[in-house]
Amino acid sequence: YTLEGPDHAGTVLVSDLGLDVQSIAASQGWLLQDEMFIPPLPPRRHNSHKGLYGNVTIVGGSEGMTGAALLAARAALLCGGGRIYVGLLSENAPLVDPLQPELMLRHAADLHDKVEASCAVIGPGLGRSPQAVKVLKAWLAKPLPLVLDADALQLVAQNAELKALLQRRTSPTVMTPHPGEASALAGCSGAEIQHDRITSALKLARDFNAITILKGAGSVIAEPAGNWYINTSGNPGLSSAGTGDVLAGMLGAFIAQGLEAGDAARLAVWLHGAAADELVSHGVGPVGLTASEVAAKVRTLINRTVAVKSSQH
């Protein structure tokens, strides 16, 4: 179900041989395909307003990489975040996103103390400058849920002070490393990470006190307490620029809307892959599938799920 497995496995059949397996050997690991592990967002009441759905702050977008932060922010908006603030490090950052003018663009230094964030996503296009280190340090010290992605993870791996701040956090943290970022965090080679993806993800989750999403074919979600999940949705179309930024924005939106970090991680990872699957089933990709297309399709799936839940009540 992960790494090279899906390219070599045929139909996988499991039989419990008539035994009550859970009473014999309760597992801490599951496949992420069952509804019991993928909680939908609750239906929205008619009497609602944007303030009920959280403030998501996206911080990143250094010189030449503002697109990463904007992709994350657009995804957060499409996934239901009430207000989306974007803190950009680039001195030449745009003042407005012409494709998504609903986003509120600021300079990164103006957001830390001036916006009451429900969840902050730090890292898309952040870069590794001294300014990036300063920004990340400030957000790690804030008592609110964080999603750490991309360059934020590389900075933590390189800086002992940032690492210590992360490990001491008591508010929820979600990390989204690809194998290269995971190897930097763990201080080992990428081959070692990939050799046993489940063990690698669990070790990162424990060492950094953070829910860890080890991305790749069959993404692994690991929790500090030891539970882990292998995602079964998704396809090679997700091997394109910006899809990780979209996932980070989705996580921020779901946490801001009130989901627990673990629930948000499972929902975001599964929906991210399911959106790509549905696009490919309609002839969009896998070759040339874009991150923006994935974000838009995720919105469709969310509303489909919420509509079904609402009709059942």
mmCIF file of N, CA and C in Angstrom, residues 2 99 118 157 182:
data_model
loop_
_atom_site.group_PDB
_atom_site.id
_atom_site.type_symbol
_atom_site.label_atom_id
_atom_site.label_comp_id
_atom_site.label_asym_id
_atom_site.label_seq_id
_atom_site.Cartn_x
_atom_site.Cartn_y
_atom_site.Cartn_z
ATOM 1 N N THR A 2 2.150 1.143 0.100
ATOM 2 C CA THR A 2 2.983 2.338 0.149
ATOM 3 C C THR A 2 4.280 2.089 -0.607
ATOM 4 N N LEU A 99 -6.514 36.266 -9.118
ATOM 5 C CA LEU A 99 -7.346 35.085 -9.348
ATOM 6 C C LEU A 99 -8.229 34.769 -8.154
ATOM 7 N N SER A 118 -6.808 31.131 13.832
ATOM 8 C CA SER A 118 -7.304 29.862 14.377
ATOM 9 C C SER A 118 -6.306 28.748 14.108
ATOM 10 N N ALA A 157 15.094 21.391 10.867
ATOM 11 C CA ALA A 157 16.151 20.379 10.811
ATOM 12 C C ALA A 157 17.534 21.006 10.990
ATOM 13 N N ALA A 182 11.924 14.643 5.376
ATOM 14 C CA ALA A 182 11.934 13.704 6.503
ATOM 15 C C ALA A 182 13.353 13.266 6.829
#
